[in-house]
Amino acid sequence: MTRNTDRSPSGTQNAPDHPRGMALLRDPFYNKGTGFSDRERDEYGLRGLLPPRVLSQDEQADRVMKYVRQLPNDLERYIALNSLHDRNEALFLRVVSDHIDEIQPLIYTPTVGLACQKYGHIFQRPRGLFVSANDRGRVAQVLRNWPHRAAIIVVTDGERILGLGDLGANGMGIPVGKLSLYAACAGIDPKTCLPVMLDVGTNNGELLGDPFYIGLRQRRVQGAAYDELVEEFISAAREVYPGVVIQFEDFANHNAFRLLRKYRERVPTFNDDIQGTAAVALAGILSALRVTGGTLTDQTILFLGAGEAATGIAELVVSAMIAQGLAEDAARRRCWLVDSRGLVVKSRTDLAGHKLAYAHDAAPVGDFLSAVRTLKPTAIIGVAAVGGTFTREVLEEMARINERPIVFALSNPTSKAECTAEEAYRNTRGRALFACGSPFDPVTLDGKTFVPRQGNNSYIFPGVGLGAIVSRTRQIPDDMFMAAAHALAHQVSESDLRQGSLYPALPRIREVSTRIAATVAETAYRLKLAGETKPADVAAHIHAQMYDPHY
Ligand code: NAD
């Protein structure tokens, strides 16, 4: 484990370029603020620049939490945590790791959605790289302006931020938040994490008219010019940071699927909205099946939504069913999609390419409740970003059809959730096996307390990223997501299941991520995709490379 002290002044005494004095206090990767010891204050010319009292990191973390908790709302908390992130990276990650249950919803979903909507208005200090359509022809030069060596990039073009639509350059909050979780949840060195906003404009009229909008004030570049910019970015990233893992995030459907297809065999890349979501949902289904006693191949899964999340989950479920012996055709017929125009069926002529594999030969059905009545699914998965769509009737019908209905309301942020946890349990008389996209408090019904847990991608992507970096894999195929889903499901204990939790407790996330990283790296070695020979002890090798924010 690489402790933060290894990079701190005392650990790098001989580094000639190590910052000193005020420059040290202004460098978030080295700064410890009032946490600098007396010896460090002498050694690095800090005496007098800090108040005399030395605080331990524990005391600092305690002070941060007290301050954050008394703020009036979550957006203020987001701003305060972001500003800590800008001052003292180690302390920020320490606070996130130690209070992940409380802090993750503040630095990522759901608060990050609100922060992105107001990004221009709360913008203080830039974080990450803004590569704009005006940078065509000089993207490598822009990447070289970044002062560190990137091992992992999260890139968005801001066109489909969570369930909130086109937020243009304001979408930068997403890669920033996501990479904080890579560092906090999987111990990826924060210095090697690079958030990138590919700013090609926005079609959001409100933002274009907003005097404080931070992005290019133009409509989105599309077609060949867009593709050329993405291509230049990918080539430049690989040239400047050989082997870098590139995670696509929150691209709209019309780009997300084809960019993934285009690059997945050329570079170590994945789309978390499609593949990370798929793995976390599959893990949740596998956990639910431990309760129902059913097999995966016997499930009928009905999705509300037919976008990246729905088809991504369906694809991985199909692969998992095939792995359990079902023929591909039969496996696909176990997954059904409902989009804004009703059930996705063969006779429809308005279907986008990514839905076609699930356009089954069946009569058209106009609405979700009718689709539930017709198909009698064992599981419903909500990923349409339309709040309240798992109505009382839908939930009651699921409870009528199934002894233990599987109900995943995955849409984010909370306002878009298909139902609340309370609705899911109440309307199924406590029989739903429930997972959510946004956090919900425990629910007590007839004396039994249910603890719903988030089917959050953050269970998956940090470990996948760490495994990919450590093994220096050339690709990140679906096999790795399947392995990650199984590894995650294995972490769910019997006592988790007894209280209705389909995922492990979030505070165990570093342990969970380490196991996922190990299984991803093992897959890279097995498929001969790794860029280095397999170490004798994969888990120990991974552990040794993880960043520890303690000082
Ligand atoms: P997307 O834009 O790719 O897909 C949305 C889909 O919903 C589209 O197919 C659209 O046709 C369909 N839709 C829209 N209105 C509808 C309606 N009234 N009825 C039925 N279908 C309708 O978006 P996505 O990436 O698939 O994400 C969808 C939602 O899932 C978002 O809220 C996102 O935040 C959430 N999500 C959650 C997780 C998670 O919790 N793990 C992961 C990924 C996505």
XYZ file of C-alpha atoms in Angstrom, residues 76-502:
427
model
C -23.292 23.723 0.104
C -21.796 20.446 1.331
C -20.718 19.587 -2.219
C -19.030 22.992 -2.549
C -17.260 22.642 0.809
C -15.989 19.149 -0.017
C -14.841 20.277 -3.448
C -12.895 23.085 -1.940
C -11.264 20.672 0.534
C -10.401 18.502 -2.477
C -8.657 21.508 -4.030
C -6.646 22.176 -0.863
C -5.730 18.809 0.590
C -6.268 15.712 -1.545
C -5.273 13.207 1.160
C -7.589 14.671 3.793
C -10.440 14.815 1.269
C -9.957 11.141 0.356
C -9.596 10.178 4.010
C -12.968 11.833 4.758
C -14.607 10.210 1.728
C -13.238 6.742 2.570
C -14.103 6.927 6.257
C -17.645 8.230 5.683
C -18.431 6.777 2.292
C -22.125 6.178 3.093
C -22.595 9.823 3.982
C -20.187 11.464 1.539
C -20.699 9.493 -1.674
C -24.207 10.939 -2.195
C -22.702 14.411 -1.696
C -19.782 14.167 -4.117
C -21.525 11.862 -6.581
C -25.144 10.861 -7.243
C -27.533 12.402 -6.447
C -25.980 15.763 -5.390
C -23.555 15.893 -8.314
C -26.586 16.212 -10.615
C -27.648 19.403 -8.886
C -24.046 20.634 -8.840
C -23.741 20.080 -12.614
C -26.937 22.043 -13.223
C -25.376 24.970 -11.338
C -21.736 24.316 -12.265
C -21.107 27.704 -13.878
C -22.537 29.460 -10.858
C -20.544 27.550 -8.229
C -17.332 27.250 -10.298
C -14.294 28.185 -8.207
C -11.142 26.463 -9.367
C -10.721 24.351 -12.499
C -10.204 20.624 -12.027
C -9.400 18.305 -14.902
C -8.896 19.203 -18.549
C -11.311 21.010 -20.830
C -10.670 19.918 -24.416
C -12.897 21.924 -26.726
C -13.912 21.659 -30.350
C -11.640 24.675 -30.913
C -8.656 22.510 -29.931
C -8.813 20.405 -33.116
C -5.241 19.835 -34.282
C -3.647 20.561 -30.875
C -5.282 18.109 -28.491
C -1.970 16.397 -27.617
C -0.550 19.791 -26.727
C -3.541 20.461 -24.445
C -3.068 17.074 -22.746
C 0.599 17.892 -22.158
C -0.475 20.926 -20.140
C -1.728 18.534 -17.468
C 1.069 18.379 -14.894
C 0.818 14.679 -13.985
C 1.039 11.294 -15.688
C -2.503 9.919 -16.142
C -3.215 6.211 -15.670
C -6.982 6.619 -15.993
C -9.162 9.184 -17.757
C -12.897 9.657 -17.325
C -14.210 11.577 -20.312
C -17.657 13.001 -21.021
C -19.102 15.281 -23.663
C -21.875 16.252 -21.241
C -24.721 15.332 -23.575
C -26.575 12.971 -21.225
C -25.713 13.796 -17.624
C -27.409 11.252 -15.321
C -31.115 11.495 -16.146
C -30.806 15.272 -16.616
C -30.006 15.507 -20.310
C -27.588 17.866 -22.078
C -25.629 19.930 -19.565
C -22.712 20.711 -21.898
C -19.457 21.655 -20.170
C -21.269 21.732 -16.807
C -21.091 17.943 -17.020
C -17.455 18.178 -15.827
C -18.752 17.529 -12.319
C -19.355 13.906 -13.314
C -15.781 12.872 -14.290
C -14.461 14.824 -11.306
C -16.798 13.039 -8.885
C -16.259 9.683 -10.495
C -12.482 9.889 -10.286
C -12.707 10.859 -6.612
C -14.484 7.541 -6.146
C -11.819 5.661 -8.125
C -9.294 7.039 -5.642
C -11.408 6.662 -2.489
C -13.028 3.303 -3.247
C -10.186 1.486 -5.001
C -7.075 3.381 -3.907
C -6.107 4.499 -7.407
C -3.452 7.190 -6.957
C -5.385 10.480 -7.313
C -2.446 12.057 -9.130
C -2.961 9.585 -11.962
C -6.699 10.310 -12.330
C -7.576 12.754 -15.106
C -11.124 14.111 -15.612
C -11.742 15.339 -19.168
C -14.591 17.404 -20.585
C -14.814 17.135 -24.351
C -16.665 20.382 -24.944
C -18.334 20.310 -28.332
C -21.034 22.833 -27.377
C -24.524 22.243 -26.038
C -28.024 22.148 -27.442
C -29.420 23.194 -24.065
C -30.982 26.587 -24.810
C -31.173 27.546 -21.160
C -27.400 27.109 -20.777
C -26.659 28.924 -24.017
C -28.617 31.860 -22.623
C -26.993 31.671 -19.171
C -24.423 34.475 -18.753
C -22.376 32.283 -16.390
C -22.275 29.158 -18.573
C -18.647 27.925 -18.611
C -18.589 26.068 -21.939
C -18.457 26.883 -25.650
C -21.454 29.039 -26.480
C -22.487 27.148 -29.579
C -24.695 24.268 -30.577
C -23.129 20.807 -30.492
C -20.618 19.857 -33.175
C -21.886 16.679 -34.796
C -21.078 14.192 -37.566
C -17.581 13.914 -39.030
C -16.205 16.909 -37.095
C -17.321 15.319 -33.810
C -15.829 11.935 -34.707
C -12.547 13.527 -35.742
C -12.269 15.347 -32.415
C -12.939 12.139 -30.460
C -10.424 10.241 -32.598
C -7.794 12.931 -32.077
C -8.470 12.892 -28.339
C -8.138 9.101 -28.067
C -4.923 9.039 -30.145
C -3.449 11.969 -28.226
C -4.313 10.394 -24.864
C -2.563 7.195 -25.881
C 0.441 9.074 -27.196
C 0.841 11.269 -24.101
C -0.079 8.539 -21.570
C 0.739 5.129 -23.080
C -1.568 2.395 -21.784
C -4.006 4.859 -20.176
C -7.451 3.439 -19.319
C -10.212 5.593 -20.839
C -13.701 5.457 -19.367
C -16.528 6.987 -21.401
C -19.171 8.623 -19.254
C -22.580 10.152 -19.884
C -22.478 10.288 -23.670
C -25.888 10.275 -25.383
C -27.144 7.002 -26.897
C -26.327 7.958 -30.477
C -22.628 8.302 -29.613
C -22.206 5.995 -26.601
C -22.877 2.676 -28.318
C -20.934 3.381 -31.482
C -17.914 4.904 -29.704
C -17.747 1.852 -27.473
C -17.912 -0.431 -30.527
C -15.303 1.633 -32.324
C -12.708 1.740 -29.560
C -13.238 -1.279 -27.315
C -10.843 -3.504 -29.240
C -8.313 -0.774 -29.916
C -7.851 0.648 -26.435
C -8.436 -0.301 -22.809
C -11.775 1.454 -22.609
C -15.258 0.967 -21.267
C -18.515 2.835 -20.959
C -19.627 2.776 -17.363
C -23.242 3.715 -18.149
C -23.510 0.610 -20.295
C -21.079 -1.922 -18.837
C -20.607 -0.792 -15.218
C -24.359 -0.509 -14.782
C -24.745 -3.940 -16.319
C -22.364 -5.527 -13.849
C -23.883 -3.896 -10.777
C -27.408 -4.845 -11.863
C -26.398 -8.430 -12.661
C -24.776 -8.681 -9.228
C -28.040 -7.477 -7.644
C -30.058 -10.044 -9.587
C -27.657 -12.807 -8.516
C -28.090 -11.731 -4.881
C -31.890 -11.653 -5.247
C -31.846 -15.174 -6.678
C -30.167 -16.409 -3.506
C -33.389 -15.348 -1.754
C -35.937 -16.528 -4.326
C -34.028 -19.766 -4.967
C -34.609 -19.346 -8.723
C -32.027 -19.722 -11.463
C -30.978 -16.904 -13.743
C -32.078 -18.747 -16.866
C -35.653 -18.951 -15.533
C -36.054 -15.205 -15.075
C -38.146 -12.911 -17.236
C -36.781 -9.393 -16.924
C -38.776 -6.374 -18.014
C -36.934 -3.073 -18.348
C -38.600 0.310 -18.187
C -36.252 2.247 -20.490
C -34.365 1.059 -23.523
C -31.201 3.141 -23.422
C -27.621 2.563 -22.355
C -28.412 1.151 -18.937
C -31.254 -1.133 -20.090
C -29.516 -2.630 -23.116
C -26.205 -2.789 -21.274
C -27.777 -4.780 -18.433
C -29.726 -6.965 -20.876
C -26.561 -7.790 -22.846
C -24.672 -8.896 -19.730
C -27.663 -10.854 -18.408
C -27.863 -12.618 -21.780
C -24.130 -13.448 -21.639
C -24.580 -14.775 -18.096
C -27.570 -16.907 -19.197
C -25.555 -18.266 -22.124
C -22.732 -19.092 -19.712
C -25.321 -21.095 -17.723
C -26.295 -23.114 -20.796
C -29.181 -21.230 -22.422
C -29.109 -20.650 -26.193
C -28.612 -17.000 -27.218
C -32.052 -16.636 -28.800
C -33.800 -18.045 -25.758
C -31.707 -15.842 -23.467
C -32.662 -12.708 -25.404
C -36.344 -13.634 -25.175
C -35.989 -13.509 -21.397
C -35.265 -9.763 -21.593
C -37.924 -7.259 -22.685
C -37.752 -3.489 -23.026
C -40.403 -0.793 -22.715
C -39.480 2.629 -24.102
C -41.450 5.862 -24.316
C -43.627 4.357 -27.063
C -44.418 1.065 -25.380
C -43.105 -2.484 -25.545
C -40.188 -2.937 -27.940
C -41.500 -5.472 -30.472
C -40.510 -6.599 -33.940
C -43.384 -4.908 -35.774
C -42.272 -1.442 -34.665
C -40.557 0.649 -37.309
C -39.256 3.395 -35.040
C -36.537 1.468 -33.171
C -32.926 2.652 -32.775
C -30.252 0.053 -33.610
C -29.322 -0.789 -30.013
C -32.899 -1.968 -29.262
C -33.235 -4.365 -32.214
C -31.753 -7.411 -30.464
C -34.664 -7.178 -27.990
C -37.449 -6.480 -30.514
C -39.276 -9.780 -30.075
C -42.108 -11.202 -32.117
C -45.063 -10.159 -29.949
C -48.145 -8.007 -30.075
C -47.602 -4.293 -29.382
C -48.299 -3.157 -25.802
C -48.674 0.530 -25.078
C -47.813 0.988 -21.419
C -45.690 -0.511 -18.678
C -48.512 -1.857 -16.484
C -50.004 -3.704 -19.453
C -46.551 -5.073 -20.302
C -46.244 -6.378 -16.724
C -49.674 -8.042 -17.021
C -48.812 -9.549 -20.415
C -45.271 -10.791 -19.771
C -45.544 -11.659 -16.062
C -41.910 -10.773 -15.359
C -40.007 -12.033 -12.321
C -38.010 -8.792 -12.281
C -38.627 -5.186 -13.305
C -35.724 -2.809 -13.757
C -36.387 0.911 -14.030
C -33.818 2.860 -16.049
C -35.918 5.377 -17.993
C -35.220 8.419 -15.807
C -38.945 9.101 -15.419
C -39.889 9.467 -11.741
C -42.801 7.581 -10.173
C -43.346 5.112 -13.008
C -43.403 2.040 -10.736
C -46.887 2.939 -9.596
C -48.857 1.236 -6.844
C -50.664 -0.805 -9.529
C -47.373 -1.960 -11.090
C -45.952 -2.981 -7.721
C -49.147 -4.722 -6.607
C -49.260 -6.603 -9.895
C -45.625 -7.719 -9.444
C -46.498 -8.975 -5.945
C -49.530 -10.810 -7.336
C -47.433 -12.586 -9.990
C -44.407 -13.348 -7.808
C -43.895 -14.518 -4.244
C -40.709 -12.378 -4.137
C -40.756 -9.828 -6.981
C -37.415 -8.315 -7.966
C -37.819 -4.529 -8.229
C -34.874 -2.308 -9.149
C -35.637 1.425 -9.375
C -32.274 2.527 -10.704
C -32.935 5.931 -12.240
C -31.017 8.902 -10.881
C -31.187 11.413 -9.312
C -33.771 10.773 -6.584
C -36.471 12.811 -8.358
C -36.245 10.371 -11.282
C -36.490 7.189 -9.194
C -39.271 4.885 -10.442
C -40.460 4.457 -6.858
C -39.181 5.059 -3.365
C -38.016 2.211 -1.159
C -41.048 2.748 1.048
C -43.420 2.419 -1.916
C -41.652 -0.709 -3.126
C -41.969 -2.474 0.233
C -45.419 -1.170 1.169
C -47.064 -2.010 -2.160
C -45.654 -5.536 -2.199
C -46.369 -6.124 1.521
C -42.652 -6.344 2.258
C -41.984 -9.003 -0.373
C -40.021 -6.935 -2.931
C -36.329 -7.606 -3.403
C -35.459 -4.002 -3.931
C -32.442 -2.031 -5.128
C -32.271 1.665 -5.928
C -30.182 4.077 -7.964
C -30.337 6.880 -5.406
C -30.001 6.286 -1.660
C -33.076 5.624 0.478
C -33.281 5.309 4.256
C -34.237 1.995 5.886
C -37.964 1.273 5.904
C -39.857 -0.357 8.779
C -43.020 -2.221 7.862
C -45.038 -4.427 10.226
C -42.125 -4.495 12.652
C -39.514 -5.585 10.101
C -36.790 -3.172 9.009
C -35.548 -3.306 5.423
C -32.196 -1.785 4.498
C -32.288 -1.014 0.774
C -28.893 -0.521 -0.834
C -27.946 1.373 -3.949
C -27.241 -0.604 -7.090
C -24.574 1.986 -7.604
C -21.916 1.589 -10.273
C -19.381 2.665 -7.669
C -19.365 -0.947 -6.478
C -17.955 -1.903 -9.877
C -16.002 0.764 -11.778
C -13.297 1.502 -9.175
C -12.297 -2.160 -8.987
C -12.489 -2.615 -12.757
C -10.297 0.478 -13.242
C -7.758 -0.698 -10.665
C -7.595 -4.209 -12.133
C -7.170 -2.772 -15.635
C -4.389 -0.386 -14.563
C -2.489 -2.964 -12.529
C -2.605 -5.663 -15.219
C -1.971 -3.076 -17.961
C -4.669 -4.770 -19.977
C -4.980 -3.930 -23.677
C -8.780 -4.266 -23.641
C -11.598 -4.389 -21.114
C -13.946 -7.044 -22.498
C -17.373 -8.039 -21.124
C -15.772 -11.090 -19.482
C -14.246 -8.684 -16.980
C -17.658 -7.200 -16.131
C -19.147 -10.655 -15.746
C -16.302 -11.611 -13.406
C -16.790 -8.322 -11.509
C -20.541 -8.980 -11.104
C -19.906 -12.430 -9.647
C -17.169 -11.094 -7.362
C -19.532 -8.380 -6.085
C -22.407 -10.808 -5.512
C -20.044 -13.055 -3.514
C -19.435 -10.193 -1.098
C -23.102 -10.106 -0.044
C -23.544 -11.911 3.272
C -26.531 -13.879 4.554
C -27.200 -11.156 7.106
C -27.234 -8.564 4.299
C -29.873 -10.647 2.522
C -31.953 -11.112 5.686
C -32.412 -7.340 5.952
C -33.233 -6.986 2.256
C -29.795 -5.680 1.191
C -28.725 -6.993 -2.208
